[in-house]
Coordinates of C-alpha atoms and ligand atoms in Angstrom, one line a residue:
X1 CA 32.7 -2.2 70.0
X2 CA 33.2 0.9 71.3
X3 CA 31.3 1.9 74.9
X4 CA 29.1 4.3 73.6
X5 CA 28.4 1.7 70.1
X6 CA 27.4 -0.4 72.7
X7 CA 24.6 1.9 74.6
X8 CA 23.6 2.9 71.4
X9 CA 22.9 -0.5 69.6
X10 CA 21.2 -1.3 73.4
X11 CA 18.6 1.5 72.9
X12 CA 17.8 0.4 69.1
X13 CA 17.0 -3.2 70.8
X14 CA 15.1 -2.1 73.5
X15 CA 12.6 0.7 71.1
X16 CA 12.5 -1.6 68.1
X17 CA 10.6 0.8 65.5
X18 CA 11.0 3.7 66.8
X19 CA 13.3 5.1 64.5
X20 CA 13.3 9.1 65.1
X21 CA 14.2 7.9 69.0
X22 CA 16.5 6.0 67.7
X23 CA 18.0 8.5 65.9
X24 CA 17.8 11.5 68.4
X25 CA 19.8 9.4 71.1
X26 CA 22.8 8.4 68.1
X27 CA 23.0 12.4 67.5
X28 CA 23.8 13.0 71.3
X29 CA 25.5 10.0 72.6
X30 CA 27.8 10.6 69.6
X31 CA 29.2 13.8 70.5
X32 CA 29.7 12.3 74.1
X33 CA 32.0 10.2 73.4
X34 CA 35.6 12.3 74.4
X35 CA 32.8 13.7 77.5
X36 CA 32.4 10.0 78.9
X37 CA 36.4 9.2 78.1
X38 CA 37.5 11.6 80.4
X39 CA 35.0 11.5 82.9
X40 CA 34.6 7.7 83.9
X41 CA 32.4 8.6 86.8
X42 CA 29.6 8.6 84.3
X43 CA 30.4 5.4 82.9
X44 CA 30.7 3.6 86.4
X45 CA 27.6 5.0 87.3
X46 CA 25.7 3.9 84.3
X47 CA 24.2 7.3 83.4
X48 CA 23.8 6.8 79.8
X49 CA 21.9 3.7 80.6
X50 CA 19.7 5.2 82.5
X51 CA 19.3 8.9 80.3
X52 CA 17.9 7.0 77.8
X53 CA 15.2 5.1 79.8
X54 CA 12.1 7.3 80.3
X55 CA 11.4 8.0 84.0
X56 CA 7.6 7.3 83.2
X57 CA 5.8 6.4 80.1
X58 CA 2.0 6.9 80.4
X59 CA -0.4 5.6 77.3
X60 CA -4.1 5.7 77.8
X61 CA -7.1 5.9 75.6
X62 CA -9.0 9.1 74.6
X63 CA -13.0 8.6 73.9
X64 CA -14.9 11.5 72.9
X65 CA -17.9 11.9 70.3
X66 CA -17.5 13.8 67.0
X67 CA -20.3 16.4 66.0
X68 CA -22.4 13.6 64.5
X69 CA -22.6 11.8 67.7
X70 CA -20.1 9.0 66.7
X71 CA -17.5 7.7 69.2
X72 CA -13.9 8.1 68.0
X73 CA -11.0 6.5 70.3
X74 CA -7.5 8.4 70.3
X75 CA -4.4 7.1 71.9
X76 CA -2.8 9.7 74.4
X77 CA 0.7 9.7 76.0
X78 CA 2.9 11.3 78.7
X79 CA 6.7 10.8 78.6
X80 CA 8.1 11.2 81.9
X81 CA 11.3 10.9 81.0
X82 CA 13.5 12.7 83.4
X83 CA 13.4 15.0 86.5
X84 CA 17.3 15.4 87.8
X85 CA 16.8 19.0 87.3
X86 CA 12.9 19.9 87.7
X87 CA 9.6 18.8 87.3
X88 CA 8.8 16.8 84.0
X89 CA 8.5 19.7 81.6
X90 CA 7.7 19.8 77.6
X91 CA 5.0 19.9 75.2
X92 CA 1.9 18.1 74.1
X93 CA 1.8 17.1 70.4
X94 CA -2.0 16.6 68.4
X95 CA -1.1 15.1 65.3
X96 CA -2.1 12.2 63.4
X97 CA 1.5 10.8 63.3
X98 CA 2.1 10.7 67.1
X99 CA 3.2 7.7 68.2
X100 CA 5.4 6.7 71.2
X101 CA 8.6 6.8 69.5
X102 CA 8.3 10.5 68.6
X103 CA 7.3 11.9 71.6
X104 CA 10.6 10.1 73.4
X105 CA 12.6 11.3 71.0
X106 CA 10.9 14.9 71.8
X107 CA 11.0 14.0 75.3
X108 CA 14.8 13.0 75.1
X109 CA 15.9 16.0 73.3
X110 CA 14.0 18.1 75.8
X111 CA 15.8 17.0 78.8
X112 CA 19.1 18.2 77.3
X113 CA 17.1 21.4 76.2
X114 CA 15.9 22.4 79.5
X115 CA 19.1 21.8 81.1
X116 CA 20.5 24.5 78.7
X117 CA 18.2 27.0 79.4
X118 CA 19.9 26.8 83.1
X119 CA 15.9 27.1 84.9
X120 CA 15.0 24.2 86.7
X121 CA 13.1 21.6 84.5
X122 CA 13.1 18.3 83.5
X123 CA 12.2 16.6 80.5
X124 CA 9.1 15.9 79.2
X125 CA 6.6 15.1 75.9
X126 CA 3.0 14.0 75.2
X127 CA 0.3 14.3 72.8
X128 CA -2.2 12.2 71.1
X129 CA -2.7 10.9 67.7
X130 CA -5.2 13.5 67.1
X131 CA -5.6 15.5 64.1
X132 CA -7.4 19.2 64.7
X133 CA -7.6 19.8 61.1
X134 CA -11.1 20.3 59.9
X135 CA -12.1 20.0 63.1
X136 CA -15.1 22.3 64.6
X137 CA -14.2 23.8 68.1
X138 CA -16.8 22.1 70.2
X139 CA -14.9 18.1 68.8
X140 CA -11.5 19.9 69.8
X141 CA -12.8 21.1 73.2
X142 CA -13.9 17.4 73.7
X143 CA -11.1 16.0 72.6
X144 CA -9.4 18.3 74.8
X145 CA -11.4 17.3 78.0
X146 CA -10.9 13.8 77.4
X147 CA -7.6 14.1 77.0
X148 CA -6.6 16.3 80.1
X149 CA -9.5 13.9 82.3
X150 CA -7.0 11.4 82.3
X151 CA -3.7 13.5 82.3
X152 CA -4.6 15.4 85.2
X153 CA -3.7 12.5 87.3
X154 CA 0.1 12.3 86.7
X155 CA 0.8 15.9 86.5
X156 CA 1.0 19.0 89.2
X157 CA 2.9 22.3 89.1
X158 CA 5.3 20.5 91.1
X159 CA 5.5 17.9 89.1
X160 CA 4.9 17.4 85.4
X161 CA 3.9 20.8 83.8
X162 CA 3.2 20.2 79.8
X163 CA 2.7 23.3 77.5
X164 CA 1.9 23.4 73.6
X165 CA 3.8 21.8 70.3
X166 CA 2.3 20.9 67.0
X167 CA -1.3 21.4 66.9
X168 CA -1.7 22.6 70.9
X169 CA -2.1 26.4 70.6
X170 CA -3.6 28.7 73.1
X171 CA -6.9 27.2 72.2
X172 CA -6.4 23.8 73.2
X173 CA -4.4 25.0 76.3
X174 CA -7.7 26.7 77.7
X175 CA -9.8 23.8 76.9
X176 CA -7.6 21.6 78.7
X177 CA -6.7 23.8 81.5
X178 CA -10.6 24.9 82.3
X179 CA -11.2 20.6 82.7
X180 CA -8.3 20.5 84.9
X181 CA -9.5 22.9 87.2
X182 CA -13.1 21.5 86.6
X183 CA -12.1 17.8 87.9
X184 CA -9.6 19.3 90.7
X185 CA -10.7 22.1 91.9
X186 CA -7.5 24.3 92.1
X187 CA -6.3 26.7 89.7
X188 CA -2.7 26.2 89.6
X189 CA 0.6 26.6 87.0
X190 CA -0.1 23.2 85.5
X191 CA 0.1 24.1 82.1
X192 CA 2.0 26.8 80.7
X193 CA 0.8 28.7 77.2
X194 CA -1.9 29.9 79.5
X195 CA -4.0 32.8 77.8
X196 CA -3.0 36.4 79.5
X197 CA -5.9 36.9 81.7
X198 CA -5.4 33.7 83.5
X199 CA -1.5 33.0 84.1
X200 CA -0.2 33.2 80.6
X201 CA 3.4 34.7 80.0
X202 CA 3.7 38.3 78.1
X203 CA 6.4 36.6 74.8
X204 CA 5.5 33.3 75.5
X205 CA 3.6 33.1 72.5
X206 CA 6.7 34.9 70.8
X207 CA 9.1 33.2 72.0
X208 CA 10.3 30.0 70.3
X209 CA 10.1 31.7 66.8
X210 CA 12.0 35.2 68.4
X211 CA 14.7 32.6 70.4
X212 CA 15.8 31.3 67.3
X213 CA 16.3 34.4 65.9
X214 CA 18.4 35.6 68.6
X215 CA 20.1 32.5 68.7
X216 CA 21.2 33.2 65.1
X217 CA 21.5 36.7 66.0
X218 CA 24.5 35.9 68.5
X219 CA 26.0 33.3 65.9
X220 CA 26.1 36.1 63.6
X221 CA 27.5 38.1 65.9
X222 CA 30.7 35.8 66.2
X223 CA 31.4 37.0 63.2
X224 CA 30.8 40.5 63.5
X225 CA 27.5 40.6 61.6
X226 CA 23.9 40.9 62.1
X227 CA 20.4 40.6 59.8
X228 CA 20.3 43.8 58.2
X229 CA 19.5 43.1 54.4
X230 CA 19.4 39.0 55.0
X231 CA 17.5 36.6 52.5
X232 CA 16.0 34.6 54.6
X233 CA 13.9 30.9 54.3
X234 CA 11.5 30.0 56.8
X235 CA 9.2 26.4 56.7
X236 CA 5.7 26.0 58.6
X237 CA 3.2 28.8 58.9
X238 CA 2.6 27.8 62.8
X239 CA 3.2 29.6 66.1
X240 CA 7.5 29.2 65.3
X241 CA 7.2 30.3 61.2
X242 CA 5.3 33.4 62.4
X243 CA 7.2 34.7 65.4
X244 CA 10.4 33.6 63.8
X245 CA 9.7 36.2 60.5
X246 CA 7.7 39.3 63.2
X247 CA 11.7 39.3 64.2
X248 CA 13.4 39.0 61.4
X249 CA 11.3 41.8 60.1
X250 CA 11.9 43.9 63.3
X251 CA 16.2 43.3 62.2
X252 CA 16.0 43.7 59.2
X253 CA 15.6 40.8 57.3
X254 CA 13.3 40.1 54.6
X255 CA 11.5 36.5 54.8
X256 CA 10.7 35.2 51.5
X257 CA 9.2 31.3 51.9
X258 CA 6.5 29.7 54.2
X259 CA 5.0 26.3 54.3
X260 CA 2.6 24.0 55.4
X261 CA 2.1 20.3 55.4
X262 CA 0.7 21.1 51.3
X263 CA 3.5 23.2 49.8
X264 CA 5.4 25.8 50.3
X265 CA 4.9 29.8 49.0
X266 CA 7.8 32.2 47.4
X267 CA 7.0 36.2 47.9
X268 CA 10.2 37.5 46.4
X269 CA 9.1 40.7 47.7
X270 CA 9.3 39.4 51.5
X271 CA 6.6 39.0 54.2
X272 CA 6.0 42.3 55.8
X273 CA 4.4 42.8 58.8
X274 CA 0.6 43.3 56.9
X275 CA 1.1 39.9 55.4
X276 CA 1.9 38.3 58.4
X277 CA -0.9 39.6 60.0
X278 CA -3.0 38.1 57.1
X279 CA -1.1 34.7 57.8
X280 CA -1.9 34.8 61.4
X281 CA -5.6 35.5 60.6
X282 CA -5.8 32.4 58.2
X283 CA -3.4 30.0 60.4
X284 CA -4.6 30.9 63.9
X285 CA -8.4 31.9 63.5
X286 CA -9.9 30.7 60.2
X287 CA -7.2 27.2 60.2
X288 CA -6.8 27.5 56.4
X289 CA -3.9 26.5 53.9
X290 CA -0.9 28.7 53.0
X291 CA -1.8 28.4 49.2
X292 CA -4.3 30.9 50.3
X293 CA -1.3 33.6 50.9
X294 CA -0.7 33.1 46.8
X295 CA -3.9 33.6 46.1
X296 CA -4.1 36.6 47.9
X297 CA -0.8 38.2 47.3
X298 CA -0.3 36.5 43.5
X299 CA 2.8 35.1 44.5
X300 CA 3.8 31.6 43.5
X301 CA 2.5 28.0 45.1
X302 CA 4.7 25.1 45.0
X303 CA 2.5 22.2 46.4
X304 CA 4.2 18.8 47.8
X305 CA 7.8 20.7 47.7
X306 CA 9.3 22.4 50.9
X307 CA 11.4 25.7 50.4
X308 CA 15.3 24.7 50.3
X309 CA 15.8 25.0 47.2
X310 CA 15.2 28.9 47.3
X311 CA 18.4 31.3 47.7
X312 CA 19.2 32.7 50.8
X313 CA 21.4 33.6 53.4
X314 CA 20.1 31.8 56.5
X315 CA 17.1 29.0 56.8
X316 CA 14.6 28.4 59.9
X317 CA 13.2 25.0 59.6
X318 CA 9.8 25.7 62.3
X319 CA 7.4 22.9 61.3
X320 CA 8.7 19.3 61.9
X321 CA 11.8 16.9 62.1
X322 CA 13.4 15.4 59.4
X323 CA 12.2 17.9 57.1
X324 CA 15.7 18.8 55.2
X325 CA 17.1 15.9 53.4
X326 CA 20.8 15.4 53.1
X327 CA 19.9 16.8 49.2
X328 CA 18.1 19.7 50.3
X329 CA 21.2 20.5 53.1
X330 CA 23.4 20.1 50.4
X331 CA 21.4 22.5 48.0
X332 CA 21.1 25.3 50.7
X333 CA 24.8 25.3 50.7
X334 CA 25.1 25.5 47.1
X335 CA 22.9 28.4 47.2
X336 CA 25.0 30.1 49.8
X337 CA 23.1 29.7 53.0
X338 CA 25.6 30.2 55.5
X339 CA 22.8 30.4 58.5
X340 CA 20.7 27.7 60.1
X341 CA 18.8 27.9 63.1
X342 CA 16.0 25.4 64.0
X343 CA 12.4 26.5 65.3
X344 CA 11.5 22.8 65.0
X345 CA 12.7 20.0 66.8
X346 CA 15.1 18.0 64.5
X347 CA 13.9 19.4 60.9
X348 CA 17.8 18.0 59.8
X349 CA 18.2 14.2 58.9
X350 CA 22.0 13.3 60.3
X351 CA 23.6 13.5 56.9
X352 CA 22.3 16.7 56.3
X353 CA 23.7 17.8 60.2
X354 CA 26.9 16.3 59.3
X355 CA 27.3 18.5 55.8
X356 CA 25.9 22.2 57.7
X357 CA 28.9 20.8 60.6
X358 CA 31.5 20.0 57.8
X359 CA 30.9 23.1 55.8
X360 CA 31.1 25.1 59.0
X361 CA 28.2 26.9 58.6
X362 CA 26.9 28.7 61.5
X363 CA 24.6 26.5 62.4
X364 CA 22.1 26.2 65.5
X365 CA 20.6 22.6 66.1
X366 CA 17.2 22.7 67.9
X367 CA 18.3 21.9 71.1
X368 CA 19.7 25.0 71.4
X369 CA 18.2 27.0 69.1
X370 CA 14.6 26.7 70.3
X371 CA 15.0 27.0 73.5
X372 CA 13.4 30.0 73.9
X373 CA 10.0 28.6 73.8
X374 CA 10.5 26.3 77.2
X375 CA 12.6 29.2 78.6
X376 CA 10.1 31.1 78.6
X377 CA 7.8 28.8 79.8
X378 CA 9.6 28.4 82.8
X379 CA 9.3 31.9 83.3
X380 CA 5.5 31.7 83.1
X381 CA 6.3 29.3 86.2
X382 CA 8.0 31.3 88.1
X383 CA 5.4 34.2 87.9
X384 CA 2.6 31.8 88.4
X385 CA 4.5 30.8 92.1
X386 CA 5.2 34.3 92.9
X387 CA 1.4 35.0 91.9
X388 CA 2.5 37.8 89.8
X389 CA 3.5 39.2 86.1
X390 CA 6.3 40.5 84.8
X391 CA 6.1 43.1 82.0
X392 CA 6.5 42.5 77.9
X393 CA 9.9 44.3 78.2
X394 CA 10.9 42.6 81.2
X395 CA 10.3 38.9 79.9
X396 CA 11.8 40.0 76.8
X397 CA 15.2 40.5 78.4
X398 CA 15.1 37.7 80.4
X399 CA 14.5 35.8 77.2
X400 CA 17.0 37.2 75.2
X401 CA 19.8 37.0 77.9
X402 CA 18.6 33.1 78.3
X403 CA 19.3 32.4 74.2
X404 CA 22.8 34.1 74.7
X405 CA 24.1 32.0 77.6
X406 CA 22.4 28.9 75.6
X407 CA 24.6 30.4 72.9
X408 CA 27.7 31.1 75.0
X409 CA 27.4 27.9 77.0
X410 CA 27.3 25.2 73.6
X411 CA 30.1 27.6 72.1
X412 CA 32.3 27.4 75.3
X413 CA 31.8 23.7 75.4
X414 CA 32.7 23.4 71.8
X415 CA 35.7 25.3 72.3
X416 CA 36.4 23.1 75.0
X417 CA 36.2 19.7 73.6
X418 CA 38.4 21.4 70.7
X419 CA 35.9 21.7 68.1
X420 CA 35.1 25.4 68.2
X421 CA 31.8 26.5 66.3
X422 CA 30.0 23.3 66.3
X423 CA 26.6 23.8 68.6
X424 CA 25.7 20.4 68.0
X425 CA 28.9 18.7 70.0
X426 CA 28.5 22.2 72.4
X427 CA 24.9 21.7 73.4
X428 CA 24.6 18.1 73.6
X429 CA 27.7 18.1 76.4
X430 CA 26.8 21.7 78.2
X431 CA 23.1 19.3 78.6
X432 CA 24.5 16.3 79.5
X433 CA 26.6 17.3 82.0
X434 CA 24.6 18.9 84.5
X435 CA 22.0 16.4 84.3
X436 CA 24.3 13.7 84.7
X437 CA 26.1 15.3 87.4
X438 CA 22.4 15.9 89.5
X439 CA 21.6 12.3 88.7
X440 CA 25.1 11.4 90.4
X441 CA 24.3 14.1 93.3
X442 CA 20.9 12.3 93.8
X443 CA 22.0 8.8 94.1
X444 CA 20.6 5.5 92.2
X445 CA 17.2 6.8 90.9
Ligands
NDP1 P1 2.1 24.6 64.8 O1 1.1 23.5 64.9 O2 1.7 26.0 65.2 O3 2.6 24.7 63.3 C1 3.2 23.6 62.7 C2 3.5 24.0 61.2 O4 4.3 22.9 60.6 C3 2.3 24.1 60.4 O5 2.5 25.0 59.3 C4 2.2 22.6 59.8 O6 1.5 22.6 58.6 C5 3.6 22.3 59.6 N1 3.8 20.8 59.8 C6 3.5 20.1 60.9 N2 3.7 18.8 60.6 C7 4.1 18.7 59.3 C8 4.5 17.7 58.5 N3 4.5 16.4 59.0 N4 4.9 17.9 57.3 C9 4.9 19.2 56.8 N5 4.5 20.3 57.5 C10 4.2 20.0 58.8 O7 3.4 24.1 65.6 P2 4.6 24.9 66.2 O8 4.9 26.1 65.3 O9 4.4 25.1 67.6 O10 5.8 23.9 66.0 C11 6.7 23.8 64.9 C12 7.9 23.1 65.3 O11 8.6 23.8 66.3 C13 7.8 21.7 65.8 O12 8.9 20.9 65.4 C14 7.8 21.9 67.3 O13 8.2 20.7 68.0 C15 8.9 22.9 67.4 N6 8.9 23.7 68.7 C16 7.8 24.4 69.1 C17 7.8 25.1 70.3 C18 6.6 25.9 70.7 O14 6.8 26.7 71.7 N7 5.5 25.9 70.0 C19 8.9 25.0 71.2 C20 10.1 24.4 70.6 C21 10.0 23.7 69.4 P3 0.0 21.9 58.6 O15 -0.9 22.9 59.2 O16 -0.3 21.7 57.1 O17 0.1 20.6 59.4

């Protein structure tokens, strides 16, 4: 058995069930194989033994009371998982299928993120098996309380700085941000998301849903093209879906599919900007269902099915992992889809990664591709130290320079470890190494 089958089948023994961990450390210890052959410092040192042990894992219980006065019990977690290049950073998760072996997964893939963004973060996940759907505002501000009464003793802006993910929007960020300051007394950068009159980033809502676009936008640009007149797919009607098709619309681009967790609409025509303001209205403020869009716009509904089997020439996945099936990858390239760039975190099941890599597709795995979202998060930090805030324009740049050296950085290390134009083998080892070279720097922690 190979060195690296050996770590691997080490990491399925110690997280029995937790399959999508599981699965997110194969994906990257796979492509590090010729890194760790020609590097036997990391070997000697352990490193991959200890990359994939959390730092931390916190799992406590959230009590609040619903609107009728009943007591419901929540689990909520913290992954800690590691700090070689910053404080714990990453976001927090409310959904009903949270459990621990997601958010390591999350938390795992977010070390490598963070390191490619070149700020100084660590990795970091948490959440809650909470579900916010149909859910008045009062139970989520309770939940929210409840939640951040107990997180606000492992983190600090110095040390553990969680943001938003599924179901954490700027809402739930308040709620949890006005308790932490309630129970501590300080306001201080310990969440980022943070609404614009109180330390929020201009773009950081924008800017997981515009990274990916720019990330495609500079694979596209490797071969001399850009979005003007593009088909494109989009799934989720979240904070990615919507930010991703504000700038394709700005390029060019006309959007054609969103989703939710019920089905997924086709508007031939494309999403303009009026209709996505009318899907931001019903998403972020009135929390209805994407069916509503049909109804609206008499488009077609397709409930239970998500949009890869529509034509077009590039596909964000921006609501969940796994969420293309080796079938569905395999039907998007049929169709012609030569462009994939993933909002979400994992949407692509490994066979279906292995077919967009094989096809040579351009093709942006999340790691790399969302990045833009805790890039610009850590900007948020930095403005938050410096007590001070940097214009729309100005964070704009910074963001869009940040998803071109992620670009630049994968592709050079691609090129490198001769297999030019896969991001997936690029990003995992531009990630791995300078984490593994701080945790060598900092001695046996
Ligand atoms: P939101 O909660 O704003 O939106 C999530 C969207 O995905 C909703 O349309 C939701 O539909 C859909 N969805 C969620 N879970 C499922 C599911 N199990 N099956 C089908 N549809 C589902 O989240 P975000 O837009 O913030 O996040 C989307 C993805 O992007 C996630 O993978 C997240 O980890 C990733 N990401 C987000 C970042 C950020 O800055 N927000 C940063 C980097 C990555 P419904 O309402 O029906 O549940």
């Amino acid at each position: 058995m190979s060195y690296i089958e050996e770590i691997k089948a080490l990491v399925r023994k110690k997280n029995p069930g937790e399959s999508e961990f599981q699965q997110a450390v194969d994906e990257v210890l796979e492509s590090l194989e010729p890194v760790i052959e020609q590097n036997p410092k990391y070997k000697d040192a352990k490193i991959l033994e200890r990359i994939t042990e959390p730092e931390r894992v916190l799992m406590f219980r959230v009590p609040w009371q619903n609107d009728k006065g009943e007591i419901m019990v929540n689990r909520g977690f913290r992954i800690e998982f590691n700090s070689a290049l910053g404080p714990y950073k990453g976001g927090l998760r409310f959904h009903p299928t949270v459990y621990l072996g997601m958010l390591k997964f999350l938390a795992f893939e977010q070390i490598f993120k963070n390191s490619l963004t070149t700020l100084p973060m660590g990795g970091g996940k948490g959440g809650a098996d909470f579900d916010p759907k149909g859910k008045s505002d009062a139970e989520v501000m309770r939940f929210c309380q409840s939640f951040m009464t107990e997180l606000s003793r492992h983190i600090g802006a110095n040390t553990d700085v969680p943001a938003g993910d599924i179901g954490v929007g700027g809402r739930e960020i308040g709620y949890m941000f006005g308790q932490y300051k309630r129970l501590r007394n300080e306001f201080v950068g310990i969440l980022t998301g943070k609404g614009l009159d109180w330390g929020g980033s201009l773009i950081r809502p924008e800017a997981t849903g515009y990274g990916a676009v720019y990330f495609a936008e500079n694979m596209l640009a490797t071969r001399g093209e850009t979005f003007e007149g593009k088909t494109c797919v989009v799934s989720g009607s979240g904070n990615v879906a919507q930010y991703t098709i504000e700038k394709l619309n700005e390029l060019g681009a006309k959007t054609v599919t969103l989703s939710d967790s019920s089905g997924y609409i086709y508007d031939p025509d494309g999403i303009d900007s009026e209709k996505l303001a009318f899907v931001m209205e019903l998403k972020n403020v009135k929390r209805g269902r994407i069916k509503e869009y049909a109804d609206k716009y008499n488009v077609k509904f397709y409930p239970n099915e998500r949009p890869w089997s529509v034509k077009c020439d590039a596909a964000f996945p921006s609501a969940t992992q796994n969420e293309i099936s080796a079938e569905e990858a395999q039907t998007l390239l049929d169709n012609g889809c030569y462009v994939v760039s993933e909002g979400a975190n994992m949407p692509t099941v490994p066979e279906g990664v292995n077919k967009f890599v094989e096809a040579g597709i351009l093709y942006g795995p999340g790691k790399a591709a969302n990045a833009g979202g805790v890039a610009t998060s850590g900007l948020e930090m930095s403005q938050n130290s410096a007590r001070l805030s940097w214009s729309r324009e100005e964070v704009d740049a910074k963001l869009k320079g940040i998803m071109k050296s992620v670009h630049d950085s994968a592709a050079a290390a691609a090129e490198e470890y001769g297999q030019p134009g896969n991001y997936v083998l690029g990003a995992n080892i531009a990630g791995f190494v300078k984490v593994a070279d701080a945790m060598l720097d900092q001695g046996l922690v």
